[in-house]
PDB file of C-alpha atoms in Angstrom:
ATOM      1  CA  MET G 453     -14.637  -2.209 -30.142  1.00  0.00           C
ATOM      2  CA  LYS G 454     -13.715  -4.648 -33.078  1.00  0.00           C
ATOM      3  CA  LYS G 455     -12.855  -7.487 -30.619  1.00  0.00           C
ATOM      4  CA  LEU G 456     -16.054  -6.938 -29.145  1.00  0.00           C
ATOM      5  CA  LEU G 457     -18.793  -6.401 -32.135  1.00  0.00           C
ATOM      6  CA  THR G 458     -16.496  -9.652 -33.157  1.00  0.00           C
ATOM      7  CA  CYS G 459     -17.699 -11.615 -30.175  1.00  0.00           C
ATOM      8  CA  ILE G 460     -21.085 -10.319 -31.155  1.00  0.00           C
ATOM      9  CA  LEU G 461     -20.715 -12.532 -34.558  1.00  0.00           C
ATOM     10  CA  PHE G 462     -18.631 -15.427 -33.752  1.00  0.00           C
ATOM     11  CA  ILE G 463     -18.100 -16.191 -30.290  1.00  0.00           C
ATOM     12  CA  CYS G 464     -20.859 -15.010 -27.596  1.00  0.00           C
ATOM     13  CA  ALA G 465     -22.904 -17.160 -26.376  1.00  0.00           C
ATOM     14  CA  VAL G 466     -26.485 -16.567 -24.596  1.00  0.00           C
ATOM     15  CA  SER G 467     -27.131 -16.560 -21.328  1.00  0.00           C
ATOM     16  CA  THR G 468     -28.655 -18.825 -18.670  1.00  0.00           C
ATOM     17  CA  ALA G 469     -31.386 -18.488 -16.620  1.00  0.00           C
ATOM     18  CA  ASP G 470     -29.851 -19.066 -13.020  1.00  0.00           C
ATOM     19  CA  ALA G 471     -27.042 -17.434 -14.121  1.00  0.00           C
ATOM     20  CA  LYS G 472     -24.984 -14.854 -12.070  1.00  0.00           C
ATOM     21  CA  THR G 473     -24.355 -11.755 -14.311  1.00  0.00           C
ATOM     22  CA  LEU G 474     -21.619  -9.065 -14.060  1.00  0.00           C
ATOM     23  CA  THR G 475     -22.905  -5.833 -15.978  1.00  0.00           C
ATOM     24  CA  ILE G 476     -20.116  -4.011 -16.460  1.00  0.00           C
ATOM     25  CA  GLY G 477     -20.851  -0.590 -17.726  1.00  0.00           C
ATOM     26  CA  ILE G 478     -18.403   2.369 -19.234  1.00  0.00           C
ATOM     27  CA  ASP G 479     -18.869   5.592 -18.744  1.00  0.00           C
ATOM     28  CA  LEU G 480     -18.639   7.210 -22.407  1.00  0.00           C
ATOM     29  CA  SER G 481     -19.192  10.950 -21.137  1.00  0.00           C
ATOM     30  CA  ALA G 482     -16.517  13.738 -21.465  1.00  0.00           C
ATOM     31  CA  SER G 483     -16.188  14.233 -17.645  1.00  0.00           C
ATOM     32  CA  ASN G 484     -14.860  10.526 -17.498  1.00  0.00           C
ATOM     33  CA  PRO G 485     -11.288  10.851 -17.256  1.00  0.00           C
ATOM     34  CA  LEU G 486     -11.457   7.048 -18.044  1.00  0.00           C
ATOM     35  CA  LEU G 487     -11.653   9.196 -22.235  1.00  0.00           C
ATOM     36  CA  SER G 488      -8.593  10.830 -21.537  1.00  0.00           C
ATOM     37  CA  HIS G 489      -5.757   9.294 -19.487  1.00  0.00           C
ATOM     38  CA  LYS G 490      -3.838   6.153 -20.312  1.00  0.00           C
ATOM     39  CA  ASN G 491      -3.167   5.360 -16.246  1.00  0.00           C
ATOM     40  CA  PHE G 492      -6.670   5.542 -15.753  1.00  0.00           C
ATOM     41  CA  ALA G 493      -7.538   3.483 -18.270  1.00  0.00           C
ATOM     42  CA  HIS G 494      -5.483   0.334 -17.467  1.00  0.00           C
ATOM     43  CA  VAL G 495      -6.414   0.760 -14.164  1.00  0.00           C
ATOM     44  CA  ALA G 496      -9.910   0.385 -14.256  1.00  0.00           C
ATOM     45  CA  SER G 497      -9.356  -2.567 -17.362  1.00  0.00           C
ATOM     46  CA  GLN G 498      -7.357  -4.359 -14.123  1.00  0.00           C
ATOM     47  CA  HIS G 499     -10.070  -3.812 -11.971  1.00  0.00           C
ATOM     48  CA  VAL G 500     -12.862  -5.123 -14.687  1.00  0.00           C
ATOM     49  CA  SER G 501     -10.171  -8.382 -15.468  1.00  0.00           C
ATOM     50  CA  SER G 502     -10.135  -8.970 -11.387  1.00  0.00           C
ATOM     51  CA  GLU G 503     -13.688  -9.089 -11.325  1.00  0.00           C
ATOM     52  CA  ILE G 504     -14.219 -11.345 -14.710  1.00  0.00           C
ATOM     53  CA  ASN G 505     -11.944 -13.913 -13.343  1.00  0.00           C
ATOM     54  CA  LYS G 506     -14.077 -14.760 -10.486  1.00  0.00           C
ATOM     55  CA  LEU G 507     -16.582 -15.625 -12.784  1.00  0.00           C
ATOM     56  CA  LYS G 508     -17.595 -19.585 -12.881  1.00  0.00           C
ATOM     57  CA  ASP G 509     -19.074 -21.472 -15.973  1.00  0.00           C
ATOM     58  CA  GLY G 510     -22.203 -20.650 -16.891  1.00  0.00           C
ATOM     59  CA  ASP G 511     -22.062 -16.851 -15.843  1.00  0.00           C
ATOM     60  CA  VAL G 512     -22.575 -14.587 -17.385  1.00  0.00           C
ATOM     61  CA  VAL G 513     -21.008 -10.989 -18.271  1.00  0.00           C
ATOM     62  CA  HIS G 514     -22.792  -7.883 -20.556  1.00  0.00           C
ATOM     63  CA  VAL G 515     -20.660  -5.120 -21.628  1.00  0.00           C
ATOM     64  CA  LYS G 516     -22.760  -1.285 -21.641  1.00  0.00           C
ATOM     65  CA  THR G 517     -21.600   1.936 -22.854  1.00  0.00           C
ATOM     66  CA  PHE G 518     -23.568   4.833 -21.961  1.00  0.00           C
ATOM     67  CA  GLY G 519     -23.916   8.694 -21.620  1.00  0.00           C
ATOM     68  CA  SER G 520     -25.294  10.259 -24.179  1.00  0.00           C
ATOM     69  CA  ARG G 521     -29.126   9.059 -24.915  1.00  0.00           C
ATOM     70  CA  LYS G 522     -28.745   9.837 -28.181  1.00  0.00           C
ATOM     71  CA  ASP G 523     -25.906   8.161 -28.993  1.00  0.00           C
ATOM     72  CA  ALA G 524     -26.192   4.905 -31.180  1.00  0.00           C
ATOM     73  CA  LEU G 525     -22.506   3.613 -29.925  1.00  0.00           C
ATOM     74  CA  ASN G 526     -24.666   2.917 -27.586  1.00  0.00           C
ATOM     75  CA  LEU G 527     -26.813  -0.304 -28.847  1.00  0.00           C
ATOM     76  CA  LEU G 528     -23.831  -2.232 -28.930  1.00  0.00           C
ATOM     77  CA  ASN G 529     -24.327  -4.364 -25.638  1.00  0.00           C
ATOM     78  CA  PRO G 530     -22.064  -8.067 -25.721  1.00  0.00           C
ATOM     79  CA  THR G 531     -22.862 -10.840 -23.903  1.00  0.00           C
ATOM     80  CA  PHE G 532     -20.399 -13.577 -23.381  1.00  0.00           C
ATOM     81  CA  GLU G 533     -21.119 -16.860 -21.366  1.00  0.00           C
ATOM     82  CA  ILE G 534     -18.625 -18.452 -19.430  1.00  0.00           C
ATOM     83  CA  SER G 535     -17.644 -22.115 -20.672  1.00  0.00           C
ATOM     84  CA  ARG G 536     -15.077 -24.121 -20.767  1.00  0.00           C
ATOM     85  CA  ARG G 537     -14.525 -22.834 -24.246  1.00  0.00           C
ATOM     86  CA  LEU G 538     -14.768 -18.916 -23.036  1.00  0.00           C
ATOM     87  CA  LYS G 539     -13.115 -19.210 -20.037  1.00  0.00           C
ATOM     88  CA  PRO G 540     -13.047 -15.719 -17.920  1.00  0.00           C
ATOM     89  CA  SER G 541      -9.001 -15.200 -18.887  1.00  0.00           C
ATOM     90  CA  LYS G 542     -10.557 -14.604 -22.213  1.00  0.00           C
ATOM     91  CA  VAL G 543     -13.299 -12.540 -21.676  1.00  0.00           C
ATOM     92  CA  ALA G 544     -11.449 -10.131 -19.816  1.00  0.00           C
ATOM     93  CA  GLY G 545      -8.653  -9.837 -21.929  1.00  0.00           C
ATOM     94  CA  ILE G 546     -10.899  -8.994 -24.643  1.00  0.00           C
ATOM     95  CA  VAL G 547     -12.529  -6.378 -22.288  1.00  0.00           C
ATOM     96  CA  ALA G 548      -9.333  -5.044 -21.326  1.00  0.00           C
ATOM     97  CA  GLN G 549      -8.039  -4.401 -24.175  1.00  0.00           C
ATOM     98  CA  TYR G 550     -11.687  -2.402 -25.169  1.00  0.00           C
ATOM     99  CA  ILE G 551     -11.063  -0.219 -21.952  1.00  0.00           C
ATOM    100  CA  GLN G 552      -6.917   0.842 -22.529  1.00  0.00           C
ATOM    101  CA  SER G 553      -8.628   1.482 -26.217  1.00  0.00           C
ATOM    102  CA  LEU G 554     -10.590   4.356 -24.938  1.00  0.00           C
ATOM    103  CA  PRO G 555      -8.014   7.153 -24.236  1.00  0.00           C
ATOM    104  CA  GLU G 556      -7.206   7.042 -28.372  1.00  0.00           C
ATOM    105  CA  GLN G 557     -10.613   7.218 -29.779  1.00  0.00           C
ATOM    106  CA  LYS G 558     -11.700  10.684 -28.919  1.00  0.00           C
ATOM    107  CA  GLU G 559     -14.428  10.426 -31.205  1.00  0.00           C
ATOM    108  CA  ALA G 560     -16.733   8.158 -28.237  1.00  0.00           C
ATOM    109  CA  SER G 561     -16.768  11.252 -26.231  1.00  0.00           C
ATOM    110  CA  GLN G 562     -20.233  12.283 -25.156  1.00  0.00           C
ATOM    111  CA  SER G 563     -21.374  15.191 -24.403  1.00  0.00           C
ATOM    112  CA  SER G 564     -23.908  14.139 -21.847  1.00  0.00           C
ATOM    113  CA  THR G 565     -23.888  11.256 -18.602  1.00  0.00           C
ATOM    114  CA  ASN G 566     -27.068   9.699 -18.441  1.00  0.00           C
ATOM    115  CA  LEU G 567     -25.917   7.401 -15.308  1.00  0.00           C
ATOM    116  CA  VAL G 568     -29.745   7.337 -13.746  1.00  0.00           C
ATOM    117  CA  ALA G 569     -31.772   6.777 -17.157  1.00  0.00           C
ATOM    118  CA  TRP G 570     -29.187   3.521 -17.624  1.00  0.00           C
ATOM    119  CA  LEU G 571     -29.798   2.278 -14.369  1.00  0.00           C
ATOM    120  CA  GLU G 572     -33.475   2.998 -14.521  1.00  0.00           C
ATOM    121  CA  PHE G 573     -34.195   1.066 -17.967  1.00  0.00           C
ATOM    122  CA  THR G 574     -31.364  -0.980 -18.448  1.00  0.00           C
ATOM    123  CA  THR G 575     -32.874  -4.633 -18.321  1.00  0.00           C
ATOM    124  CA  GLY G 576     -30.818  -7.971 -17.638  1.00  0.00           C
ATOM    125  CA  PHE G 577     -29.351  -6.997 -14.284  1.00  0.00           C
ATOM    126  CA  ASN G 578     -30.882  -9.984 -13.024  1.00  0.00           C
ATOM    127  CA  CYS G 579     -30.350  -8.816  -9.416  1.00  0.00           C
ATOM    128  CA  ALA G 580     -32.363 -11.784  -7.824  1.00  0.00           C
ATOM    129  CA  GLU G 581     -29.395 -14.134  -8.545  1.00  0.00           C
ATOM    130  CA  ASN G 582     -27.191 -11.358  -6.484  1.00  0.00           C
ATOM    131  CA  SER G 583     -25.157 -10.653  -9.613  1.00  0.00           C
ATOM    132  CA  GLN G 584     -23.138  -7.168  -9.249  1.00  0.00           C
ATOM    133  CA  ILE G 585     -23.522  -4.078 -11.727  1.00  0.00           C
ATOM    134  CA  LEU G 586     -20.025  -2.189 -12.177  1.00  0.00           C
ATOM    135  CA  VAL G 587     -19.437   1.374 -13.302  1.00  0.00           C
ATOM    136  CA  ILE G 588     -16.626   2.231 -14.422  1.00  0.00           C
ATOM    137  CA  THR G 589     -17.584   6.307 -14.349  1.00  0.00           C
ATOM    138  CA  ASP G 590     -16.624   9.575 -11.917  1.00  0.00           C
ATOM    139  CA  GLY G 591     -20.001   9.424 -11.139  1.00  0.00           C
ATOM    140  CA  LEU G 592     -21.209  12.674 -12.234  1.00  0.00           C
ATOM    141  CA  GLU G 593     -25.096  12.933 -13.132  1.00  0.00           C
ATOM    142  CA  SER G 594     -24.983  15.915 -16.492  1.00  0.00           C
ATOM    143  CA  SER G 595     -28.179  15.093 -17.815  1.00  0.00           C
ATOM    144  CA  SER G 596     -31.913  15.888 -18.330  1.00  0.00           C
ATOM    145  CA  TYR G 597     -32.613  15.879 -14.299  1.00  0.00           C
ATOM    146  CA  VAL G 598     -30.119  17.570 -13.040  1.00  0.00           C
ATOM    147  CA  ASP G 599     -27.272  19.722 -13.628  1.00  0.00           C
ATOM    148  CA  GLY G 600     -23.384  18.098 -13.173  1.00  0.00           C
ATOM    149  CA  ASN G 601     -21.954  21.285 -11.938  1.00  0.00           C
ATOM    150  CA  GLN G 602     -24.564  22.172  -9.936  1.00  0.00           C
ATOM    151  CA  LEU G 603     -24.442  18.476  -8.174  1.00  0.00           C
ATOM    152  CA  LEU G 604     -20.938  19.143  -7.668  1.00  0.00           C
ATOM    153  CA  GLN G 605     -21.361  21.620  -5.727  1.00  0.00           C
ATOM    154  CA  GLY G 606     -24.556  20.003  -3.304  1.00  0.00           C
ATOM    155  CA  LYS G 607     -27.624  22.980  -5.120  1.00  0.00           C
ATOM    156  CA  LYS G 608     -28.808  19.620  -6.765  1.00  0.00           C
ATOM    157  CA  SER G 609     -29.741  16.392  -5.774  1.00  0.00           C
ATOM    158  CA  LEU G 610     -29.722  13.368  -7.567  1.00  0.00           C
ATOM    159  CA  PRO G 611     -34.090  12.915  -8.800  1.00  0.00           C
ATOM    160  CA  LYS G 612     -35.378   8.976  -6.158  1.00  0.00           C
ATOM    161  CA  ALA G 613     -35.066   6.183  -7.798  1.00  0.00           C
ATOM    162  CA  GLU G 614     -37.287   4.295  -9.727  1.00  0.00           C
ATOM    163  CA  VAL G 615     -35.901   0.806  -9.812  1.00  0.00           C
ATOM    164  CA  ASN G 616     -35.612  -2.029  -7.974  1.00  0.00           C
ATOM    165  CA  LEU G 617     -32.407  -3.214  -8.408  1.00  0.00           C
ATOM    166  CA  LYS G 618     -32.232  -5.298  -4.185  1.00  0.00           C
ATOM    167  CA  GLY G 619     -30.361  -8.354  -4.831  1.00  0.00           C
ATOM    168  CA  CYS G 620     -27.841  -6.916  -6.815  1.00  0.00           C
ATOM    169  CA  ALA G 621     -24.053  -5.130  -6.110  1.00  0.00           C
ATOM    170  CA  LEU G 622     -23.327  -1.848  -7.591  1.00  0.00           C
ATOM    171  CA  THR G 623     -19.997  -0.404  -7.542  1.00  0.00           C
ATOM    172  CA  PHE G 624     -18.754   2.756  -9.212  1.00  0.00           C
ATOM    173  CA  TYR G 625     -14.507   2.352 -10.013  1.00  0.00           C
ATOM    174  CA  GLY G 626     -13.014   5.717 -10.443  1.00  0.00           C
ATOM    175  CA  LEU G 627     -15.913   7.895  -8.338  1.00  0.00           C
ATOM    176  CA  GLY G 628     -14.384  11.493  -8.088  1.00  0.00           C
ATOM    177  CA  ALA G 629     -11.631  10.861  -9.865  1.00  0.00           C
ATOM    178  CA  GLY G 630     -10.006  14.469  -9.807  1.00  0.00           C
ATOM    179  CA  TRP G 631     -11.870  15.779  -8.214  1.00  0.00           C
ATOM    180  CA  MET G 632     -11.678  18.023  -4.756  1.00  0.00           C
ATOM    181  CA  PRO G 633     -12.512  16.139  -1.812  1.00  0.00           C
ATOM    182  CA  GLN G 634     -15.496  18.391  -0.716  1.00  0.00           C
ATOM    183  CA  GLN G 635     -16.988  17.190  -4.104  1.00  0.00           C
ATOM    184  CA  VAL G 636     -16.496  13.422  -4.054  1.00  0.00           C
ATOM    185  CA  LYS G 637     -18.280  13.511  -0.527  1.00  0.00           C
ATOM    186  CA  ILE G 638     -21.167  15.760  -1.681  1.00  0.00           C
ATOM    187  CA  VAL G 639     -21.169  13.034  -5.339  1.00  0.00           C
ATOM    188  CA  ARG G 640     -20.784   9.411  -3.489  1.00  0.00           C
ATOM    189  CA  LYS G 641     -23.649  10.670  -0.767  1.00  0.00           C
ATOM    190  CA  GLU G 642     -26.205  11.401  -3.714  1.00  0.00           C
ATOM    191  CA  TRP G 643     -25.292   8.064  -5.270  1.00  0.00           C
ATOM    192  CA  GLU G 644     -25.760   6.355  -1.195  1.00  0.00           C
ATOM    193  CA  ARG G 645     -28.838   7.924  -1.089  1.00  0.00           C
ATOM    194  CA  TRP G 646     -30.008   6.530  -4.576  1.00  0.00           C
ATOM    195  CA  ALA G 647     -28.603   3.567  -4.780  1.00  0.00           C
ATOM    196  CA  GLU G 648     -30.589   3.001  -1.193  1.00  0.00           C
ATOM    197  CA  GLN G 649     -33.866   4.416  -2.728  1.00  0.00           C
ATOM    198  CA  ALA G 650     -33.069   0.942  -4.922  1.00  0.00           C
ATOM    199  CA  GLY G 651     -31.946  -1.345  -2.867  1.00  0.00           C
ATOM    200  CA  ALA G 652     -28.926  -2.052  -3.907  1.00  0.00           C
ATOM    201  CA  ALA G 653     -25.802  -2.570  -1.867  1.00  0.00           C
ATOM    202  CA  PHE G 654     -22.915   0.268  -2.626  1.00  0.00           C
ATOM    203  CA  THR G 655     -19.751   1.101  -2.838  1.00  0.00           C
ATOM    204  CA  ALA G 656     -17.490   3.633  -4.364  1.00  0.00           C
ATOM    205  CA  ILE G 657     -14.062   3.412  -5.316  1.00  0.00           C
ATOM    206  CA  ILE G 658     -12.481   6.183  -4.820  1.00  0.00           C
ATOM    207  CA  PRO G 659      -8.810   7.449  -7.378  1.00  0.00           C
TER     208      PRO G 659
END
């Protein structure tokens, strides 16, 4: 996180109107294995790095965290613009290091998962340019919208999507990590339905 904050002051650039955007959402809720398992954090960071390294000059990377709506940590949203001076490999290294540091930051763990609200309220996804939203999450919504345990059991559904993400590719990396197969299927189906309503092309990468 320290390097990300340094980036805000020194090396981050302002995005351009026509740039393709990669938004990296990092789930800091306690249910996400990213916070407690170094191996998961490592493989997640490698996947994020591979996506960043596909970007070209002018493309933009947003790094955003979510969990509790009340946690001020989620207000820190570094933005990088890929350029000759700030190459994809440099950005990938900074972001990967931050992700790999999370299992050591127990204080970062948050008590709820407001993933729906994050997707609906976040600005700058830039879906008109066929951009990507890559979310490091187990996919368990646990908020005022739906109880996480009831969602896992298929007793409650995600709310109707109230956002237009048409043109964006929405990827959940880590959906269902550590769950029973039936639970994975239930929650994946819910997010497929939600993403279809929102107009996004949805992919779940299940460890």
